């Protein structure tokens, strides 16, 4: 190992541009002035242009842990891999999470940074990482590695052939103890290098850590000399996150279980730097049923993994949050049933209630939660949501829906009264498909008229119906007229009469009702027809009936 004087020289040789010490950064980013027990969490997505359900799943846990404790919820953009960065990805992350009601107290914004612990994009924090790297060099815990990709590949191939653990460690760490003279020569020659961590761990020993979700975990120590800074001076995820979690004063890290394998890296790095590590909380992966087996949700196979899927279709944000909370905390559903009037923010969220095995994501259950959520909302709120959703996701529908707010609200009010309100509204696109027959520009005849009612008879029935129609009739009087209309044209006034003597009738009142329903709504199935007509108004009902008559006559 190099002497202390040589390590001092090495730090200045490798990173001569560093001006501030880690101690100065401790002053720049002091401990937060927060109430006792307040938690600081962060969401750290990569700006790859794809934000998925797992991001929202973790972000909801982050937000609850922070805000219910009086703490801080941060957005930190982990953009150290610029090859994968997509333009506009940060804006997409912010807008997507905002759509689902998650808002950050500080962090990266569309305009830049908000908060005193920024900047919040890792590529803008390079000076800090390099300052800490110099400290590790001076401590003898970091060194330059000049291996080429070809040399590293050769090491991996040899390890594979010899059935040895892969990686850069022990006898495979070729540049771990390179003399200072050789380092000087390579740096002077401009040879590219990465800065590696000098591990003091032994994979035959273990350490124990308490995971906020999984409890006590015993793992092998790290023995890998992993990369801290790449050849361009940009940190790896391992180094950046340990540095930022300390200087942003993060108390809890919510991240996927795929990071468990690198936890020994991070644990040893926290110990080497003398920093108290946050509470690590490793979530489980989101699974789905495929036949009788579970599998991980896949970006390639499952469109429902992407958050834009729910935004595009128009899922109500509250419904998605509610469902994810039932997945995150096993007791949320029970709590919600016991406290139907309380917002989700009143729920005592805890990491201890988060599962440590595959969490099953069930789209059907989400749809049921969505139905229940819409059933509990006033029609005005549903209309406002549809208006907002259509403006951004279905602009062709927006002017139609926005033309008459009172009409839209009346449509959405159908069947919402009483102890058992209708539960057939799921998401924006489905709702608009369900109610489109109310709007003349969207109306189409989707179902045929009853087979036993030909065009000539259908025309006569519709003419008589319109002649007898009165908008002031209540439901009972209206249906009594439909019965009489049925009898006049040879149909049984009651289905049971037809069932007893089918040879006496052309059909029954249900067939005539179907004719009217198709003429007015284009469908065999719709909400209560009397209520539909009350909402449509006499003028629109008249237009529909006369249009149906004209179409039938044209077919004769």
XYZ file of C-alpha atoms in Angstrom:
556
model
C 0.000 0.000 0.000
C 1.180 3.524 -0.686
C 2.484 5.685 2.130
C 0.400 8.562 3.502
C 2.530 11.094 1.618
C 2.106 9.124 -1.619
C -1.669 8.955 -1.105
C -1.775 12.719 -0.588
C 0.133 13.119 -3.829
C -2.143 10.636 -5.607
C -5.321 12.527 -4.717
C -3.977 15.716 -6.248
C -2.562 13.842 -9.238
C -5.850 12.145 -10.130
C -8.282 14.999 -9.330
C -6.356 18.290 -9.336
C -9.553 20.263 -9.932
C -11.015 19.476 -6.488
C -11.184 22.610 -4.364
C -13.544 21.848 -1.472
C -13.013 19.292 1.284
C -15.709 16.897 2.537
C -15.732 18.932 5.762
C -16.717 22.028 3.806
C -19.576 20.095 2.213
C -20.724 19.088 5.710
C -21.188 22.808 6.348
C -22.937 23.376 3.018
C -25.314 20.463 3.709
C -25.808 20.485 7.498
C -28.164 18.140 9.369
C -31.779 19.084 8.711
C -33.750 21.013 11.292
C -36.732 18.654 11.544
C -38.917 17.387 14.404
C -37.703 14.301 16.205
C -38.722 11.172 14.314
C -39.207 12.995 10.998
C -38.142 10.902 8.022
C -36.425 12.077 4.850
C -36.981 9.898 1.788
C -36.055 10.191 -1.843
C -37.199 8.828 -5.147
C -34.189 8.358 -7.404
C -35.312 7.404 -10.917
C -33.036 7.296 -13.952
C -34.122 9.640 -16.786
C -34.657 6.830 -19.280
C -38.074 7.931 -20.551
C -39.925 5.012 -18.985
C -41.591 5.452 -15.612
C -43.342 2.364 -14.392
C -45.722 1.075 -11.770
C -42.803 0.048 -9.563
C -41.710 3.716 -9.425
C -45.166 4.761 -8.237
C -45.289 1.806 -5.823
C -42.023 2.870 -4.208
C -42.799 6.591 -4.422
C -46.090 6.125 -2.568
C -44.222 4.382 0.249
C -41.591 7.163 0.236
C -44.250 9.868 0.345
C -46.218 8.250 3.178
C -43.152 7.584 5.346
C -41.957 11.173 4.915
C -45.182 13.112 5.195
C -46.900 11.211 7.982
C -43.773 11.796 10.125
C -43.524 15.492 9.303
C -40.483 14.882 7.126
C -39.346 15.601 3.577
C -39.943 13.803 0.273
C -37.255 14.436 -2.387
C -36.923 13.835 -6.118
C -33.318 13.092 -7.032
C -32.538 12.351 -10.664
C -29.875 9.661 -10.932
C -28.483 10.555 -14.341
C -24.947 9.174 -14.075
C -25.494 6.963 -17.133
C -25.876 9.564 -19.869
C -26.037 6.898 -22.584
C -29.534 5.929 -21.431
C -30.842 9.441 -20.784
C -33.861 10.529 -22.814
C -34.712 14.178 -23.422
C -37.781 15.257 -21.480
C -37.607 12.271 -19.101
C -37.444 14.426 -15.961
C -40.558 16.324 -16.988
C -42.284 12.995 -17.655
C -41.368 11.699 -14.195
C -42.683 14.821 -12.478
C -45.914 15.035 -14.487
C -46.642 11.308 -14.179
C -46.281 11.251 -10.405
C -48.137 14.544 -10.086
C -51.049 12.981 -12.012
C -51.305 10.370 -9.268
C -51.236 12.995 -6.537
C -47.599 12.657 -5.466
C -45.769 15.943 -5.024
C -42.200 16.491 -3.874
C -41.140 18.889 -1.150
C -37.786 19.503 -2.812
C -35.666 18.186 -5.618
C -35.382 18.365 -9.376
C -38.082 20.390 -11.121
C -38.860 21.181 -14.740
C -37.191 24.552 -14.216
C -34.125 23.285 -12.327
C -33.745 22.643 -8.601
C -35.869 23.446 -5.568
C -34.347 23.099 -2.118
C -31.223 23.796 -0.107
C -29.619 20.364 -0.538
C -29.275 20.482 -4.312
C -28.490 20.353 -7.067
C -30.688 17.268 -7.383
C -29.328 15.907 -10.636
C -26.307 13.751 -9.948
C -24.296 14.909 -12.951
C -24.408 18.393 -11.404
C -22.820 17.112 -8.168
C -19.558 15.802 -9.613
C -17.384 18.160 -7.518
C -18.841 16.644 -4.348
C -18.204 13.064 -5.464
C -14.639 13.835 -6.488
C -13.960 15.596 -3.179
C -15.108 12.505 -1.308
C -13.101 10.306 -3.689
C -9.966 12.240 -2.737
C -10.731 11.580 0.903
C -10.963 7.842 0.216
C -7.670 7.976 -1.712
C -5.968 9.682 1.238
C -7.421 7.029 3.552
C -5.999 4.272 1.376
C -9.514 3.097 0.489
C -9.472 4.006 -3.211
C -7.020 3.607 -6.055
C -6.815 4.094 -9.851
C -7.400 1.112 -12.124
C -6.002 1.359 -15.661
C -7.458 -1.937 -16.949
C -8.892 -1.832 -20.448
C -12.216 -3.424 -21.356
C -10.296 -6.211 -23.053
C -8.309 -6.913 -19.887
C -11.452 -6.942 -17.748
C -13.134 -9.303 -20.206
C -10.117 -11.606 -20.065
C -10.332 -11.654 -16.255
C -14.044 -12.557 -16.400
C -13.403 -15.317 -18.931
C -10.607 -16.806 -16.848
C -12.759 -16.707 -13.719
C -15.597 -18.385 -15.584
C -13.291 -21.089 -16.957
C -11.940 -21.754 -13.460
C -15.455 -21.630 -11.930
C -14.450 -18.810 -9.606
C -16.565 -15.922 -8.392
C -16.585 -13.126 -10.984
C -15.352 -9.646 -10.201
C -12.363 -7.469 -9.463
C -11.018 -8.610 -6.106
C -8.075 -10.263 -4.391
C -5.569 -11.675 -6.879
C -7.681 -10.373 -9.787
C -7.331 -6.760 -8.616
C -4.228 -6.169 -10.735
C -3.747 -2.465 -10.050
C -4.654 -2.494 -6.365
C -1.038 -2.031 -5.233
C 0.506 -0.265 -8.201
C 3.604 1.777 -7.185
C 3.271 5.558 -7.259
C 5.987 5.815 -9.943
C 3.989 3.649 -12.321
C 0.798 5.582 -11.580
C 2.584 8.885 -12.282
C 3.798 7.567 -15.637
C 0.372 6.345 -16.726
C -1.354 9.570 -15.697
C 1.325 11.617 -17.496
C 0.764 9.485 -20.612
C -2.977 10.191 -20.459
C -3.941 6.562 -19.838
C -7.657 6.411 -18.912
C -8.452 5.132 -15.428
C -11.386 4.359 -13.182
C -11.238 4.898 -9.446
C -11.931 1.714 -7.478
C -12.874 1.184 -3.851
C -10.328 -0.823 -1.867
C -12.460 -3.363 -0.032
C -11.376 -4.696 3.350
C -14.159 -7.269 3.414
C -13.982 -11.036 3.342
C -16.730 -13.000 1.598
C -16.288 -15.813 4.143
C -17.444 -13.429 6.915
C -20.925 -11.986 7.375
C -22.513 -8.836 8.695
C -26.047 -8.240 9.958
C -28.325 -5.355 9.069
C -31.933 -4.595 9.964
C -34.025 -4.034 6.845
C -37.115 -1.868 7.372
C -39.279 -4.416 5.538
C -37.477 -7.742 5.846
C -36.165 -7.457 9.379
C -32.754 -8.836 10.295
C -30.609 -9.772 7.294
C -27.272 -11.582 7.498
C -25.147 -11.272 4.378
C -21.575 -12.014 3.268
C -19.194 -9.087 3.489
C -18.202 -7.337 0.295
C -14.796 -8.259 -1.107
C -15.157 -6.542 -4.495
C -13.086 -3.516 -5.471
C -16.023 -1.929 -7.285
C -15.749 1.258 -9.343
C -16.423 4.561 -7.582
C -15.707 7.018 -10.403
C -15.695 6.093 -14.070
C -13.020 7.196 -16.509
C -14.960 10.408 -17.239
C -15.013 11.310 -13.539
C -18.740 10.551 -13.209
C -19.681 8.305 -10.254
C -21.288 4.907 -10.397
C -24.686 4.396 -8.757
C -22.990 2.828 -5.726
C -20.819 5.818 -4.918
C -23.317 8.508 -5.903
C -26.147 7.154 -3.815
C -24.068 6.675 -0.675
C -22.664 10.201 -1.023
C -26.009 11.845 -1.747
C -27.951 9.920 0.876
C -25.499 11.199 3.476
C -25.328 14.823 2.336
C -29.071 15.062 1.632
C -29.609 13.571 5.106
C -31.811 10.720 3.874
C -33.166 8.579 6.716
C -34.972 5.828 4.773
C -34.193 4.258 1.399
C -37.102 2.493 -0.324
C -35.779 0.470 -3.247
C -36.418 -2.777 -5.099
C -35.145 -6.135 -3.944
C -32.900 -6.313 -7.017
C -30.508 -4.043 -5.063
C -30.102 -6.545 -2.228
C -27.115 -8.158 -3.948
C -25.209 -4.848 -3.839
C -26.146 -3.993 -0.262
C -22.728 -5.268 0.961
C -21.076 -2.687 -1.350
C -23.084 0.146 0.136
C -22.785 -1.052 3.710
C -18.979 -1.216 3.524
C -18.792 2.175 1.813
C -20.908 3.800 4.542
C -18.652 2.197 7.169
C -15.450 3.311 5.397
C -16.661 6.914 5.245
C -17.820 6.875 8.849
C -21.403 7.757 7.913
C -24.509 6.371 9.609
C -26.418 4.496 6.917
C -30.123 5.172 6.403
C -32.702 2.476 7.062
C -32.723 0.271 3.965
C -36.176 -0.971 2.963
C -36.081 -3.452 0.092
C -39.484 -3.860 -1.554
C -40.611 -6.979 -3.330
C -41.117 -7.180 -7.087
C -44.579 -6.741 -8.578
C -45.942 -10.023 -9.889
C -48.955 -11.068 -11.944
C -50.760 -14.341 -12.435
C -50.243 -16.126 -15.734
C -52.433 -19.169 -15.677
C -51.808 -20.736 -12.291
C -48.291 -19.366 -11.822
C -46.876 -16.009 -10.798
C -44.318 -14.120 -12.829
C -42.668 -10.723 -12.636
C -44.364 -7.867 -14.473
C -42.465 -7.302 -17.699
C -41.922 -4.095 -19.656
C -41.994 -6.126 -22.868
C -45.054 -8.264 -22.110
C -47.231 -6.141 -19.840
C -48.394 -2.698 -20.955
C -49.909 -2.189 -17.499
C -46.381 -1.883 -16.063
C -45.954 1.595 -17.603
C -47.595 4.496 -15.763
C -48.639 6.051 -19.064
C -51.005 3.061 -19.485
C -53.188 4.309 -16.603
C -52.924 7.939 -17.570
C -53.744 7.251 -21.215
C -56.801 5.166 -20.330
C -57.893 7.624 -17.664
C -57.747 5.699 -14.419
C -58.777 7.934 -11.551
C -55.589 8.710 -9.558
C -57.272 8.104 -6.213
C -58.293 4.596 -7.309
C -54.741 3.667 -8.336
C -53.336 5.037 -5.069
C -55.942 3.172 -3.052
C -55.208 -0.099 -4.793
C -51.440 0.267 -4.440
C -51.847 0.962 -0.723
C -53.682 -2.368 -0.378
C -50.643 -3.999 -2.024
C -48.123 -2.024 0.041
C -49.712 -2.519 3.474
C -51.666 -5.677 4.174
C -53.988 -3.953 6.651
C -54.968 -0.964 4.489
C -58.126 -2.529 3.070
C -59.387 -3.430 6.537
C -58.590 0.073 7.812
C -60.388 1.692 4.873
C -63.543 -0.354 5.506
C -63.486 0.721 9.146
C -62.837 4.376 8.223
C -64.771 5.034 4.989
C -64.841 8.790 5.450
C -61.143 9.323 6.112
C -58.536 10.169 3.444
C -55.688 7.735 2.792
C -53.318 10.199 4.465
C -54.894 9.321 7.834
C -53.813 5.683 7.489
C -50.854 4.778 9.761
C -48.528 3.496 7.048
C -45.602 1.348 8.172
C -42.801 -0.502 6.411
C -43.286 -3.449 8.767
C -46.589 -4.224 7.024
C -44.974 -4.306 3.585
C -44.549 -7.799 2.158
C -41.159 -9.356 1.511
C -42.302 -11.887 -1.090
C -43.713 -11.211 -4.561
C -46.554 -8.671 -4.406
C -49.394 -9.741 -6.672
C -50.666 -6.992 -8.950
C -54.203 -7.805 -10.069
C -55.623 -5.544 -12.779
C -59.131 -6.924 -12.169
C -58.936 -5.947 -8.518
C -57.721 -2.482 -9.496
C -60.771 -2.156 -11.738
C -63.042 -3.178 -8.860
C -61.390 -0.573 -6.636
C -61.903 1.933 -9.441
C -65.612 1.065 -9.657
C -65.999 1.536 -5.911
C -64.094 4.814 -6.034
C -66.236 6.298 -8.799
C -69.387 5.072 -7.021
C -68.392 7.149 -3.994
C -67.758 10.362 -5.938
C -70.296 13.067 -6.824
C -71.078 13.345 -10.521
C -69.556 16.839 -10.579
C -66.152 15.471 -9.562
C -66.311 12.683 -12.147
C -67.220 15.191 -14.845
C -64.350 17.476 -13.841
C -61.945 14.528 -14.005
C -63.221 13.435 -17.430
C -62.880 16.968 -18.720
C -59.281 17.218 -17.523
C -58.397 13.741 -18.794
C -59.949 14.230 -22.233
C -58.233 17.579 -22.713
C -54.801 15.909 -22.516
C -55.459 12.313 -23.581
C -58.540 12.426 -25.838
C -58.647 15.915 -27.396
C -61.295 14.875 -29.949
C -63.711 14.186 -27.083
C -62.917 17.275 -25.050
C -64.998 19.882 -26.972
C -67.980 17.515 -27.057
C -67.809 16.933 -23.322
C -67.058 20.568 -22.497
C -69.925 22.010 -24.552
C -72.583 21.563 -21.854
C -71.382 20.906 -18.309
C -74.899 20.550 -16.893
C -75.711 17.875 -19.484
C -72.475 15.986 -18.756
C -73.110 16.032 -15.012
C -76.706 14.891 -15.524
C -75.496 11.932 -17.606
C -73.049 10.896 -14.904
C -75.741 11.261 -12.232
C -77.866 8.454 -13.686
C -78.203 5.565 -11.263
C -76.061 7.174 -8.572
C -78.757 7.626 -5.937
C -79.925 5.232 -3.243
C -78.069 2.743 -1.081
C -76.680 0.806 -4.036
C -75.271 3.281 -6.566
C -74.197 1.926 -9.920
C -70.714 0.475 -10.130
C -69.980 0.311 -13.835
C -67.551 3.204 -14.279
C -63.889 2.110 -14.417
C -61.686 4.626 -16.265
C -61.985 7.612 -18.580
C -61.860 5.832 -21.921
C -64.338 3.170 -20.789
C -66.690 5.793 -19.318
C -66.711 7.816 -22.521
C -67.390 4.682 -24.542
C -70.193 3.833 -22.118
C -71.904 7.236 -22.325
C -71.056 8.289 -25.871
C -74.588 7.574 -27.162
C -75.784 10.633 -25.230
C -73.825 12.883 -27.596
C -75.089 13.207 -31.143
C -71.606 13.441 -32.757
C -70.633 10.147 -31.070
C -73.895 8.262 -31.531
C -73.943 5.102 -33.643
C -76.188 2.055 -33.823
C -74.054 -0.740 -32.403
C -76.719 -3.429 -31.975
C -79.445 -4.623 -34.386
C -83.152 -4.287 -33.772
C -84.983 -7.384 -32.453
C -85.242 -10.047 -35.179
C -89.028 -10.396 -34.903
C -89.532 -6.688 -35.608
C -88.951 -5.941 -39.284
C -88.352 -2.451 -40.717
C -92.018 -1.795 -41.586
C -93.319 -2.814 -38.151
C -90.459 -1.014 -36.398
C -91.346 2.168 -38.267
C -95.007 1.978 -37.224
C -94.118 1.272 -33.585
C -91.681 4.192 -33.426
C -94.226 6.578 -35.008
C -96.872 5.572 -32.490
C -94.373 5.823 -29.645
C -93.459 9.372 -30.570
C -97.098 10.378 -31.038
C -97.885 9.241 -27.485
C -94.625 10.486 -25.938
C -94.802 13.113 -23.213
C -91.675 14.336 -21.491
C -93.703 15.038 -18.340
C -94.703 11.381 -17.870
C -93.215 9.757 -14.792
C -91.566 6.360 -15.040
C -94.738 4.409 -14.227
C -96.956 6.226 -16.719
C -94.261 6.067 -19.407
C -93.909 2.300 -19.101
C -97.669 1.811 -19.047
C -97.779 3.528 -22.443
C -95.063 1.157 -23.683
C -97.225 -1.790 -22.570
C -100.236 -0.447 -24.463
C -98.057 0.222 -27.516
C -96.884 -3.387 -27.374
C -100.428 -4.740 -27.222
C -101.523 -2.533 -30.123
C -98.878 -4.090 -32.370
C -99.438 -7.699 -31.327
C -96.939 -8.083 -28.490
C -97.737 -9.373 -25.007
C -97.892 -6.611 -22.404
C -96.049 -8.908 -19.969
C -93.340 -11.496 -20.651
C -95.175 -14.140 -18.625
C -98.214 -13.824 -20.900
C -96.029 -14.536 -23.887
C -94.421 -17.504 -22.145
C -97.835 -19.055 -21.496
C -99.166 -18.562 -25.024
C -96.331 -17.690 -27.431
C -98.473 -18.582 -30.451
C -100.777 -15.646 -29.685
C -98.102 -12.941 -29.871
C -95.283 -11.630 -32.040
C -93.196 -11.269 -28.878
C -93.522 -9.345 -25.633
C -93.042 -5.868 -24.195
C -89.298 -6.532 -23.699
C -88.883 -6.775 -27.483
C -90.614 -3.433 -28.011
C -88.480 -1.922 -25.244
C -85.367 -3.250 -27.025
C -86.509 -1.579 -30.244
C -86.886 1.731 -28.413
C -83.558 1.282 -26.626
C -81.650 0.617 -29.861
C -83.325 3.572 -31.582
C -82.410 5.926 -28.740
C -79.047 4.576 -27.549
C -77.852 2.296 -30.367
C -77.547 -0.563 -27.861
C -79.599 -3.401 -26.415
C -78.153 -2.653 -22.953
C -78.123 0.785 -21.360
C -79.100 2.472 -18.103
C -82.806 2.849 -17.289
C -84.410 4.080 -20.518
C -86.878 6.465 -18.894
C -84.026 8.117 -16.973
C -81.916 8.236 -20.154
C -84.706 10.109 -21.943
C -85.143 12.518 -19.039
C -81.483 13.445 -19.325
C -81.509 13.611 -23.127
C -84.492 15.938 -23.202
C -87.517 15.831 -25.479
C -85.784 17.541 -28.413
C -82.899 15.066 -28.574
C -85.255 12.096 -28.061
C -87.368 13.344 -30.958
C -84.328 13.667 -33.218
C -83.222 10.118 -32.399
C -86.670 8.609 -33.023
C -87.151 10.463 -36.312
C -83.629 9.558 -37.462
C -84.331 5.894 -36.704
C -87.614 6.057 -38.658
C -85.871 7.645 -41.631
C -83.168 4.967 -41.595
C -85.735 2.159 -41.391
C -87.817 3.598 -44.219
C -84.712 3.878 -46.370
C -84.131 0.155 -45.906
C -87.638 -0.835 -47.123
